[in-house]
PDB file of C-alpha atoms in Angstrom:
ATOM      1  CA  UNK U   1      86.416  65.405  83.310  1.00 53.00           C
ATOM      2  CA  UNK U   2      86.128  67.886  86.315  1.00 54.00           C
ATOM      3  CA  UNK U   3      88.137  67.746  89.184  1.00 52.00           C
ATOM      4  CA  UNK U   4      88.927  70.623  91.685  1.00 49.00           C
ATOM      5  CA  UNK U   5      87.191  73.030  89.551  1.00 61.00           C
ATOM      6  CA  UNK U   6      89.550  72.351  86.370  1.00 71.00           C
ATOM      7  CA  UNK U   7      88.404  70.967  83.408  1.00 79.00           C
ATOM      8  CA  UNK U   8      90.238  68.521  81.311  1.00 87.00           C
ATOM      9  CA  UNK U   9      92.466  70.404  78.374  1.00 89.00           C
ATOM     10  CA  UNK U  10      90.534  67.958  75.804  1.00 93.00           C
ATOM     11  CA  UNK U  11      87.284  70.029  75.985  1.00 91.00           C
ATOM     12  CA  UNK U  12      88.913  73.424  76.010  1.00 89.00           C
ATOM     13  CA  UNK U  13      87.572  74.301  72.304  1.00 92.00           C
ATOM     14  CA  UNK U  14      83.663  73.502  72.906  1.00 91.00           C
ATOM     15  CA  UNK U  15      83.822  76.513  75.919  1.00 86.00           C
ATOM     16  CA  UNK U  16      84.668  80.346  75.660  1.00 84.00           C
ATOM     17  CA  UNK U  17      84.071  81.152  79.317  1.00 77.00           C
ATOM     18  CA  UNK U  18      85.751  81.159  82.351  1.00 74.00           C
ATOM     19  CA  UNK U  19      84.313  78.466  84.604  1.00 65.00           C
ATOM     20  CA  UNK U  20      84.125  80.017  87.727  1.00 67.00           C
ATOM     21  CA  UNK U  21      82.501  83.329  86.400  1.00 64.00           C
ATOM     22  CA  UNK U  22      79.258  82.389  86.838  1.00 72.00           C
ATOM     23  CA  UNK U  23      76.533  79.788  87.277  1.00 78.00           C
ATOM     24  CA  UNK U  24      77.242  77.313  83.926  1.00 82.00           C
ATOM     25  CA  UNK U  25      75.613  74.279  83.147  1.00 86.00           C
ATOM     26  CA  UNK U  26      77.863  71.092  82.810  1.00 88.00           C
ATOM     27  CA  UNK U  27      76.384  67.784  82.163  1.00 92.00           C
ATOM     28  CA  UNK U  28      78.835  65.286  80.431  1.00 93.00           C
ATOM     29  CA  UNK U  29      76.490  61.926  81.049  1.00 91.00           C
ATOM     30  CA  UNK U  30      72.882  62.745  79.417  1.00 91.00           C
ATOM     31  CA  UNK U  31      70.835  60.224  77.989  1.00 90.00           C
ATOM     32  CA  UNK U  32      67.614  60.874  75.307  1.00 89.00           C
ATOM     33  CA  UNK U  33      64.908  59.165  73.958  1.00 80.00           C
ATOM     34  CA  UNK U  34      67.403  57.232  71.720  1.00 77.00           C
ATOM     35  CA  UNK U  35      68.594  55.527  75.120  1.00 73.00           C
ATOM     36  CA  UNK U  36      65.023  54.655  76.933  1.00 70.00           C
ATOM     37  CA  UNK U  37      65.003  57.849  78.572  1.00 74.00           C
ATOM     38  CA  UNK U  38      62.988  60.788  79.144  1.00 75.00           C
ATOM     39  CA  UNK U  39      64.818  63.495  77.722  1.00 83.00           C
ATOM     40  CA  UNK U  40      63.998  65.037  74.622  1.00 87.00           C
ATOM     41  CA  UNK U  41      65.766  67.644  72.309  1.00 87.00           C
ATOM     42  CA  UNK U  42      63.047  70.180  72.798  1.00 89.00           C
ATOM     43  CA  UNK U  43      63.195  70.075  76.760  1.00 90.00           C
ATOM     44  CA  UNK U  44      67.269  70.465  76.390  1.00 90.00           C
ATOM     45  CA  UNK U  45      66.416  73.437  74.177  1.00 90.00           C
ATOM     46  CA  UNK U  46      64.219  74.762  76.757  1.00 92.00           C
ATOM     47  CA  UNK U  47      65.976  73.931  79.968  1.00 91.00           C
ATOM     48  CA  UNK U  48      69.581  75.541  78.158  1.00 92.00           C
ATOM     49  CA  UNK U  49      68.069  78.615  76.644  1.00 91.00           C
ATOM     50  CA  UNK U  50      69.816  81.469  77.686  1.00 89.00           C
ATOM     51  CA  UNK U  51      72.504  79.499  80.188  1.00 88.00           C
ATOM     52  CA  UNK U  52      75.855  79.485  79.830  1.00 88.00           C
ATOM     53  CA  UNK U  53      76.373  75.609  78.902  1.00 90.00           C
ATOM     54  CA  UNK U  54      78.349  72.388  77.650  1.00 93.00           C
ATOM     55  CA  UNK U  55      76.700  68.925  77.615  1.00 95.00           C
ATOM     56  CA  UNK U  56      77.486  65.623  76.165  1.00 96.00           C
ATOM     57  CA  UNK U  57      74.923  63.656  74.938  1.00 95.00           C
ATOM     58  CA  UNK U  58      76.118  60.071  75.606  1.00 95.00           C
ATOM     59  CA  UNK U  59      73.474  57.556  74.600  1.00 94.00           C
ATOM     60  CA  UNK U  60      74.018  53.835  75.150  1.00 93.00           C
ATOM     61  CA  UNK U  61      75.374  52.560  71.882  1.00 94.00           C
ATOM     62  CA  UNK U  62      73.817  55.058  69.907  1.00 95.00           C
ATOM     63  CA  UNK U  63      74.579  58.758  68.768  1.00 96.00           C
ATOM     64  CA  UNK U  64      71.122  59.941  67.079  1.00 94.00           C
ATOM     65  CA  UNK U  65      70.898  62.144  70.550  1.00 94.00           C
ATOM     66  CA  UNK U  66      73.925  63.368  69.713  1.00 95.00           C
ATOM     67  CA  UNK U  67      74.137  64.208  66.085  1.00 95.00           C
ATOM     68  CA  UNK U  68      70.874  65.709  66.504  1.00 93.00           C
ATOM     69  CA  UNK U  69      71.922  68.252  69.682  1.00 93.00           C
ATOM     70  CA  UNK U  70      74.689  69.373  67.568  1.00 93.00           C
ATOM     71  CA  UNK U  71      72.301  69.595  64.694  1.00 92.00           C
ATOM     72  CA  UNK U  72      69.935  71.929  66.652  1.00 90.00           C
ATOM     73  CA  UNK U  73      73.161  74.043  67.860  1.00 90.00           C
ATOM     74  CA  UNK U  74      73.399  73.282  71.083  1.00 92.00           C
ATOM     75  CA  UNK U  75      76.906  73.214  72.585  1.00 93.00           C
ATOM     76  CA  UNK U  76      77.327  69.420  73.026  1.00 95.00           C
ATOM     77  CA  UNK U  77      80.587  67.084  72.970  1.00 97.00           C
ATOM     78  CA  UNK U  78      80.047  64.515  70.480  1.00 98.00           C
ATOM     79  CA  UNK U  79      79.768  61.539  72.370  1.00 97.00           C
ATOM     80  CA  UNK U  80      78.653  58.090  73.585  1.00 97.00           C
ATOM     81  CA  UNK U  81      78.513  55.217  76.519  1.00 95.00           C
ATOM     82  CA  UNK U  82      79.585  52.051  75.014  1.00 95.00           C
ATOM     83  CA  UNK U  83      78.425  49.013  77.015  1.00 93.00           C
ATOM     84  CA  UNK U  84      80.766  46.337  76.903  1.00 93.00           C
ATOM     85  CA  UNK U  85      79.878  42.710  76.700  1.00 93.00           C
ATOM     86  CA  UNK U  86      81.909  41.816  79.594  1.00 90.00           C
ATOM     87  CA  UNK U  87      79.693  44.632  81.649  1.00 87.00           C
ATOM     88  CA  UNK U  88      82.280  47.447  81.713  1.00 89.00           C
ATOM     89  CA  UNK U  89      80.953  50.613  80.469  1.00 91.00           C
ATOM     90  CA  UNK U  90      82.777  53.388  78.876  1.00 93.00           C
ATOM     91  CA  UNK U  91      82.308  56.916  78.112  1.00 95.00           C
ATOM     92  CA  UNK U  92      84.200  58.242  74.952  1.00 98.00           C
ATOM     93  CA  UNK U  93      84.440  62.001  73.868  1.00 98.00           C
ATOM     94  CA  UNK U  94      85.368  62.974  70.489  1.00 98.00           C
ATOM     95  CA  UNK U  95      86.386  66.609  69.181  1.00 97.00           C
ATOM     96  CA  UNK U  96      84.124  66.720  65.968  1.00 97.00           C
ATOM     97  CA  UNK U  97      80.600  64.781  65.115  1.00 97.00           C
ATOM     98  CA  UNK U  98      82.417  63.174  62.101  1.00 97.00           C
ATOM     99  CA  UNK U  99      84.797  61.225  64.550  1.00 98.00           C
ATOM    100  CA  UNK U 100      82.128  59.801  66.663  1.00 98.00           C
ATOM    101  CA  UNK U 101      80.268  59.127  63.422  1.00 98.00           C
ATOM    102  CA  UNK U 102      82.970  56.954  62.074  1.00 97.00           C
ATOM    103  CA  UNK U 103      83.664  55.248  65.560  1.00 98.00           C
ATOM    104  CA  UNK U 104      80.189  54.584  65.773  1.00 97.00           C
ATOM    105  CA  UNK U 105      79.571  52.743  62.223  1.00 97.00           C
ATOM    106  CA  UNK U 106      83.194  50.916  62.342  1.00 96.00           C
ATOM    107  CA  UNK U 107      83.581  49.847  65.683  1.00 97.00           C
ATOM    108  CA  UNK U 108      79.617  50.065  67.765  1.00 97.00           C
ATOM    109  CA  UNK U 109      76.671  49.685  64.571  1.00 95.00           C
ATOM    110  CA  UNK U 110      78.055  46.481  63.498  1.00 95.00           C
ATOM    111  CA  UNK U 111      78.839  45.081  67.235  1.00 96.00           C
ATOM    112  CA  UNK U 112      75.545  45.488  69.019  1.00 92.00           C
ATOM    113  CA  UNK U 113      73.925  43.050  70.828  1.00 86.00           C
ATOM    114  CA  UNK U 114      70.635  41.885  69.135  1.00 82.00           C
ATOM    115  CA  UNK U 115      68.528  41.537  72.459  1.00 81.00           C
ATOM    116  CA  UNK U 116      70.123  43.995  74.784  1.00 81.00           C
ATOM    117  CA  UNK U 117      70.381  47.395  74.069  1.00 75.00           C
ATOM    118  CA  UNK U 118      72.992  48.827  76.193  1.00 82.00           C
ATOM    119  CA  UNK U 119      75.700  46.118  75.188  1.00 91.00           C
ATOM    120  CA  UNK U 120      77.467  45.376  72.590  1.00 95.00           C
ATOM    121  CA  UNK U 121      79.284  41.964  71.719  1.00 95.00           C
ATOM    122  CA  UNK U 122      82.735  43.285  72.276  1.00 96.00           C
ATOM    123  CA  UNK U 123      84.292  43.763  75.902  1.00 95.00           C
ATOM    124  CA  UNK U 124      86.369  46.496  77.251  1.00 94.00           C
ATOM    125  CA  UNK U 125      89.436  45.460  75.901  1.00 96.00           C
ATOM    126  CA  UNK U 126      88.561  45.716  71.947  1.00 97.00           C
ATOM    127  CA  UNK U 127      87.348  49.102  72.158  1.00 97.00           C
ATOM    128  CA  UNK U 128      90.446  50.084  73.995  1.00 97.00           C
ATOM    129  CA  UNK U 129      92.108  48.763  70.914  1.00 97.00           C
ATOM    130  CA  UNK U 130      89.921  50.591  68.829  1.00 97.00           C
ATOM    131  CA  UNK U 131      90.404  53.918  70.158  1.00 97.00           C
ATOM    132  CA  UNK U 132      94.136  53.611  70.222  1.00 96.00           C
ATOM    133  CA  UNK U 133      95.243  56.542  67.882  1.00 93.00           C
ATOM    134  CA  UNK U 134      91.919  58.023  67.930  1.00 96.00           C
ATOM    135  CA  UNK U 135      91.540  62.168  68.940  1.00 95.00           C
ATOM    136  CA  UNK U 136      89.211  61.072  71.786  1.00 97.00           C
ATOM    137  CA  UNK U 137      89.035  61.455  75.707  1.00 97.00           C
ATOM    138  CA  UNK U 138      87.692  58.036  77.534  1.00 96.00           C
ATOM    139  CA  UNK U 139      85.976  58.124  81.116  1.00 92.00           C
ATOM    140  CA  UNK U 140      83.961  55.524  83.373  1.00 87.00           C
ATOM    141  CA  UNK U 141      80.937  56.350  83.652  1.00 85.00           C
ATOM    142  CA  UNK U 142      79.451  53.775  86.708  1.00 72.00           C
ATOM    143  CA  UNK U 143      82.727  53.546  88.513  1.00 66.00           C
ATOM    144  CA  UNK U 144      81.499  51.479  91.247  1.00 65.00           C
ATOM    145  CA  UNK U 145      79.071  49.319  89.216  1.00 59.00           C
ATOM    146  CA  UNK U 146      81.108  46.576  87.465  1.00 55.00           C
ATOM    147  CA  UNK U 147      82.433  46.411  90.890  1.00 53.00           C
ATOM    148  CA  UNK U 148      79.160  45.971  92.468  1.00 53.00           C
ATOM    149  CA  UNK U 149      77.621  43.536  90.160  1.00 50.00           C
ATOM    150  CA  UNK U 150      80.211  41.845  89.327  1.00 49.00           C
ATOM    151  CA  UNK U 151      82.451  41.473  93.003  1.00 45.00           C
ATOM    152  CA  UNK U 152      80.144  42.159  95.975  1.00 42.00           C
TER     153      UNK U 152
END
């Protein structure tokens, strides 16, 4: 998403300043509540106030987190971290809530895995299918770690 202090072209409408201005928080890869985690709605609202910001909320398999940041106004990328039943894992942007709210109910609700919550009984080639066509921007987010459980 960031590399040598340029930003992907894909997230260019969810930002009005220049990134190198001044101190800006960027986190693409945050997890809530919905995901096992710590991280609430209320702390986000707390720890953002008054920063310059853009955050994704990417829950495993779930977009409550999400939905609910854009909800509460905060400037947040609709997105989520699909975990493949194979044991790839997948970020996946979208431009408006409604997007990720249809990807989520045709392609994720329907495909989750009854015992463990961060996969989903597809693998990393149907939702590459899936998103064919779709307005959407697709990252990795453990690079190393299908590698590392899966190879060394």
């Amino acid at each position: 998403m960031i590399e040598f202090d340029k930003m992907s072209d894909f997230f260019s409408d969810f930002y009005d300043f220049k990134l190198r201005d001044e101190f800006i928080y960027l986190d693409f890869h945050l997890r809530t509540t919905a995901s096992g985690r710590f991280t609430t709605l209320p702390f986000l609202l707390e720890l953002l106030k008054g920063k310059k910001h853009l955050i994704a909320i990417t829950d495993h398999n779930d977009i409550r987190g999400s939905i609910a940041a854009c909800d509460l106004g905060i400037n947040n990328v609709p997105g989520i971290e699909i975990g493949c039943e194979d044991g790839f894992d997948l970020l996946i942007y979208f431009k408006e809530i409604t997007q990720l709210e249809d990807f989520y109910c045709h392609e994720v609700e329907r495909n989750k895995h009854l015992y463990r919550i961060t996969r989903t009984n597809k693998n990393i080639d149907y939702y590459l299918d899936a998103l064919a066509g779709r307005p959407c921007y697709l990252s990795i987010p453990h690079i190393n770690g299908f590698a590392q459980h899966n190879y060394l």
